[in-house]
Short mmCIF file of C-alpha atoms in Angstrom, two decimals:
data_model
loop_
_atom_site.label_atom_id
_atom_site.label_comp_id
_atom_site.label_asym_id
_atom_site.label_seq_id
_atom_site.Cartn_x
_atom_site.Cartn_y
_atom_site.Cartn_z
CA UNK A 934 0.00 0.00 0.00
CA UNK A 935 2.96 2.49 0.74
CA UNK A 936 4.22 1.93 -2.26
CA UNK A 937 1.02 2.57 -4.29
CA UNK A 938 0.45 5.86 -2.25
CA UNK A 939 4.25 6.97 -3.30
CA UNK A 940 3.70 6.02 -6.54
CA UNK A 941 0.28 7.90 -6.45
CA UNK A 942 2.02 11.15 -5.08
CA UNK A 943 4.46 11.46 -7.57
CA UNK A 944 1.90 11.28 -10.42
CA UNK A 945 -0.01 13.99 -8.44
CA UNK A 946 2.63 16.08 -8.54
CA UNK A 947 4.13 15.23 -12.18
CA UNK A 948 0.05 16.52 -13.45
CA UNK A 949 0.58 19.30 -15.34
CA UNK A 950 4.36 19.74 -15.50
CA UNK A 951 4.09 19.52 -19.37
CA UNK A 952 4.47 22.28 -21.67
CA UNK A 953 0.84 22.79 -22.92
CA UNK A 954 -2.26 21.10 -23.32
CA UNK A 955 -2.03 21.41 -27.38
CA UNK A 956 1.60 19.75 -27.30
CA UNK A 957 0.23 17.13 -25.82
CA UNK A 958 -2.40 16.66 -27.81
CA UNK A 959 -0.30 16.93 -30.51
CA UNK A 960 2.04 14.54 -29.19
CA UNK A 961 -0.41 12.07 -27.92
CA UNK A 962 -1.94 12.09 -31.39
CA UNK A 963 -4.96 13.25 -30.36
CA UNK A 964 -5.35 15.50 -32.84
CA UNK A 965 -2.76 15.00 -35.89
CA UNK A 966 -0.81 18.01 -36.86
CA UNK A 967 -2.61 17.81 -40.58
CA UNK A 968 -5.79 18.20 -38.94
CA UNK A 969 -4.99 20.59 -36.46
CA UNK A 970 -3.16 22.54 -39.44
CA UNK A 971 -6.73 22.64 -41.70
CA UNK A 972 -8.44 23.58 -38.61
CA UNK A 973 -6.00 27.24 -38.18
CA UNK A 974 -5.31 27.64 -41.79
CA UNK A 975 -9.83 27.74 -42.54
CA UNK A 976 -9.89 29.93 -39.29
CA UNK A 977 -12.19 27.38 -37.54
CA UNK A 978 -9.66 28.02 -34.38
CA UNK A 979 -7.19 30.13 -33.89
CA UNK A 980 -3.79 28.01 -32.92
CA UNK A 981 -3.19 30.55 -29.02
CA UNK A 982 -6.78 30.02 -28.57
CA UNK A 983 -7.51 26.30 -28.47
CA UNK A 984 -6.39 25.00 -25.18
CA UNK A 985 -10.21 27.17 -24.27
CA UNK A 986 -11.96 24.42 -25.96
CA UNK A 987 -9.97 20.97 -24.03
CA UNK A 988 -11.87 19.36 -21.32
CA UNK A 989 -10.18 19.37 -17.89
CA UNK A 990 -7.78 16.30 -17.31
CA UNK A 991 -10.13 13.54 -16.11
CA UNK A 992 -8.53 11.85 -13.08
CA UNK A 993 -9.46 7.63 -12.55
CA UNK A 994 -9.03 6.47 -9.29
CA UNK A 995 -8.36 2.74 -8.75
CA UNK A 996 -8.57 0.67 -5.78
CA UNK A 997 -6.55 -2.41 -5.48
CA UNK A 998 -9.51 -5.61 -4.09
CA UNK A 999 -8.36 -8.04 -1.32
CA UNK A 1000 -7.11 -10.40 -4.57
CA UNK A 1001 -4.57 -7.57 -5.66
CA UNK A 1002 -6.89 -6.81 -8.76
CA UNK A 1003 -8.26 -3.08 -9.48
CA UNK A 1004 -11.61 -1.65 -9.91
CA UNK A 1005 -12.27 2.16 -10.33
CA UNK A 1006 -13.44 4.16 -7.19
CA UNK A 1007 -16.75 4.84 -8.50
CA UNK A 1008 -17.65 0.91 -8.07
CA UNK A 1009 -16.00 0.89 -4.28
CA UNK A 1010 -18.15 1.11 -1.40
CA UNK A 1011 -18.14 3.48 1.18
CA UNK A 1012 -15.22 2.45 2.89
CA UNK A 1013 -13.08 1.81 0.15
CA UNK A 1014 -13.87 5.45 -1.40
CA UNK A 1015 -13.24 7.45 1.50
CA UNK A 1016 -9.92 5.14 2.20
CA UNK A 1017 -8.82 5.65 -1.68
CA UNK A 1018 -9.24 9.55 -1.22
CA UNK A 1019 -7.98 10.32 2.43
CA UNK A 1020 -4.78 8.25 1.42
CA UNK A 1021 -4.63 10.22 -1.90
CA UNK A 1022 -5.22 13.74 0.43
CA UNK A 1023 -2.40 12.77 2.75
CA UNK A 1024 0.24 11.25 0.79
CA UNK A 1025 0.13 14.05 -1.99
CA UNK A 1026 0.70 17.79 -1.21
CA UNK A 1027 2.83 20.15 1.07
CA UNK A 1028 -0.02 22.67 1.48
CA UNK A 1029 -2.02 22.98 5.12
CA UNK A 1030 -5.08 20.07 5.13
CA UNK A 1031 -8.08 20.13 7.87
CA UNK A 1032 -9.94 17.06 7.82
CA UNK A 1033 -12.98 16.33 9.67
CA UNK A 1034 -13.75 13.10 11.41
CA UNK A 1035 -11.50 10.59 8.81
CA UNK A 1036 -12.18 7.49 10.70
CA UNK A 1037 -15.93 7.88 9.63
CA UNK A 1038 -16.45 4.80 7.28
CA UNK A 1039 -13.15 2.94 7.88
CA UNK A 1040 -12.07 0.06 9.69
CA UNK A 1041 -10.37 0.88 12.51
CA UNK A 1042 -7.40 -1.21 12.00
CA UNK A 1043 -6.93 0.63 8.55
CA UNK A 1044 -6.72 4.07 10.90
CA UNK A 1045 -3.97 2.44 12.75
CA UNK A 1046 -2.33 0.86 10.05
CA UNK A 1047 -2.51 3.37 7.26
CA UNK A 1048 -3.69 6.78 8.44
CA UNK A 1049 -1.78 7.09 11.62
CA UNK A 1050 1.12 5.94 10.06
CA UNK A 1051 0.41 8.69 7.02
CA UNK A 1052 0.44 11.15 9.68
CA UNK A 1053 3.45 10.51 11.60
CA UNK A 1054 5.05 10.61 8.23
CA UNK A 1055 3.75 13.85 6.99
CA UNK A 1056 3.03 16.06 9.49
CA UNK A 1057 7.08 17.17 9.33
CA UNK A 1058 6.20 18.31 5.67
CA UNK A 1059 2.71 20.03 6.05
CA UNK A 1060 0.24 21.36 8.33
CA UNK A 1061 -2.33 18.45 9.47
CA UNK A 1062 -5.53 19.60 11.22
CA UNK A 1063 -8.11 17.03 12.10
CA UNK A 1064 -11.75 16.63 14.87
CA UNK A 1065 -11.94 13.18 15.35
CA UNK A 1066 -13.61 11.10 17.81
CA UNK A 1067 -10.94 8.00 17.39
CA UNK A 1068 -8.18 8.42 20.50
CA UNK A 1069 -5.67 6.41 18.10
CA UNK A 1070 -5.52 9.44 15.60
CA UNK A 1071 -4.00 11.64 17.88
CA UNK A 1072 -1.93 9.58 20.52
CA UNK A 1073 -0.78 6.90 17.79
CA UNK A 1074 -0.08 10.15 15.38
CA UNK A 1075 1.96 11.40 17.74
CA UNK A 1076 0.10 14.82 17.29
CA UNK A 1077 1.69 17.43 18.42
CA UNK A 1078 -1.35 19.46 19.63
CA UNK A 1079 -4.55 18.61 20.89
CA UNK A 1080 -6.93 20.81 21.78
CA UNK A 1081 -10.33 19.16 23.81
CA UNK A 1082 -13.99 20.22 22.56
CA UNK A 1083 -17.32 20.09 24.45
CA UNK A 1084 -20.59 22.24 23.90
CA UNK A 1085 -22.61 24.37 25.84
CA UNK A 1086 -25.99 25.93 25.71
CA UNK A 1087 -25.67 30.16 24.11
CA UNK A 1088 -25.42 32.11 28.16
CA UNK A 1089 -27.50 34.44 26.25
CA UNK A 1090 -30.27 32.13 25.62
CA UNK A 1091 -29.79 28.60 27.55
CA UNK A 1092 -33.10 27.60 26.31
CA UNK A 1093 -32.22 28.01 22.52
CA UNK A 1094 -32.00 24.60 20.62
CA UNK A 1095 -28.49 25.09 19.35
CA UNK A 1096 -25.08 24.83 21.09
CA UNK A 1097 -21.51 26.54 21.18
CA UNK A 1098 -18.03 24.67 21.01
CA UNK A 1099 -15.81 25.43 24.09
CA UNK A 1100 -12.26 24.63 24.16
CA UNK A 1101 -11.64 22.29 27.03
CA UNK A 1102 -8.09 22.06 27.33
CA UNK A 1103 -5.30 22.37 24.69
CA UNK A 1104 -1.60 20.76 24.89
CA UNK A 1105 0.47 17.86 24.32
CA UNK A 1106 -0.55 14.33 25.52
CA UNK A 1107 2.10 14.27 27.76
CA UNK A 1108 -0.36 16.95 29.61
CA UNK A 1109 -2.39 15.14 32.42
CA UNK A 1110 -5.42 16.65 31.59
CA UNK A 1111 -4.95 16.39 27.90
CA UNK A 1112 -4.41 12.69 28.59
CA UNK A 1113 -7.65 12.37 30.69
CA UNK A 1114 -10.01 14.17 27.50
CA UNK A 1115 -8.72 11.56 24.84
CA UNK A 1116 -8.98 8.42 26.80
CA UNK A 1117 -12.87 9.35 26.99
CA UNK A 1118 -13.01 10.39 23.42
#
């Protein structure tokens, strides 16, 4: 699986890198120069101009079965989609990521296995920000700040059907307090 999310992450990053979309097509054969030629020479497009009219890059996600074969995300269930995209979201990227409750829909030993170990790999290489509810995220993640949420009624109006967040407590796990709020997570 590391190895497919590597793999993954370089092709992320490699999107784009080439020098236009109408080289490519040109180069892919897409469109042979002849053609593309007729089309600028009878003024149906105008060669500076046609990149306007190419569809964005469509992007096929895959996820490898049990038996090692692949099948494309859209036929996954569930679980497999939101594993195939979280993995894609953490291995690929140096920019600040806030993710909300990613244990919702996988199998907990897949959060230990894959996710926590994602995170103890990337969070030296980009901002991670995540609410869960799953006490291995941030003690197995080795997070380096949590910060403890609960709710409360609006002072203004304790009869009102909606609630605030309060910050609880914020620190490292080594904080005894800190420790207390995720072991009853």
């Amino acid at each position: 699986l590391r190895t497919d999310l590597d793999a993954t992450a370089a092709r992320g990053t490699a999107i784009g890198e080439g020098e236009s979309a109408t080289a490519d097509l040109l180069g892919d054969r897409v469109l042979t120069k002849n053609f593309f030629n007729a089309l600028v020479k009878r003024d149906r497009v105008r060669a500076d101009e046609i990149e306007r009219f190419l569809p964005d890059d469509l992007v096929e996600a895959q996820v490898r079965s049990a038996d090692g074969s692949f099948k494309t995300i859209v036929t996954g269930s569930v679980g497999e989609k939101s594993t195939a995209i979280l993995s894609l979201l953490l291995s690929a990227g140096d920019q600040p990521i806030i993710i909300d409750q990613p244990e919702d829909d996988l199998d907990n030993q897949y959060v230990y296995n894959v996710v926590v170990d994602l995170l103890r790999r990337r969070k030296f290489s980009r901002q991670i920000i995540i609410a869960t509810h799953n006490a291995n995220i941030p003690v197995n993640g080795d997070a380096e700040l949590i910060v403890a949420l609960g709710v409360e009624k609006p002072p203004q109006d304790p009869e009102a059907p909606g609630s605030l967040g309060v910050v609880l407590d914020a620190g490292s796990i080594d904080k005894p307090d800190i420790k207390h709020h995720v072991s009853v997570i």
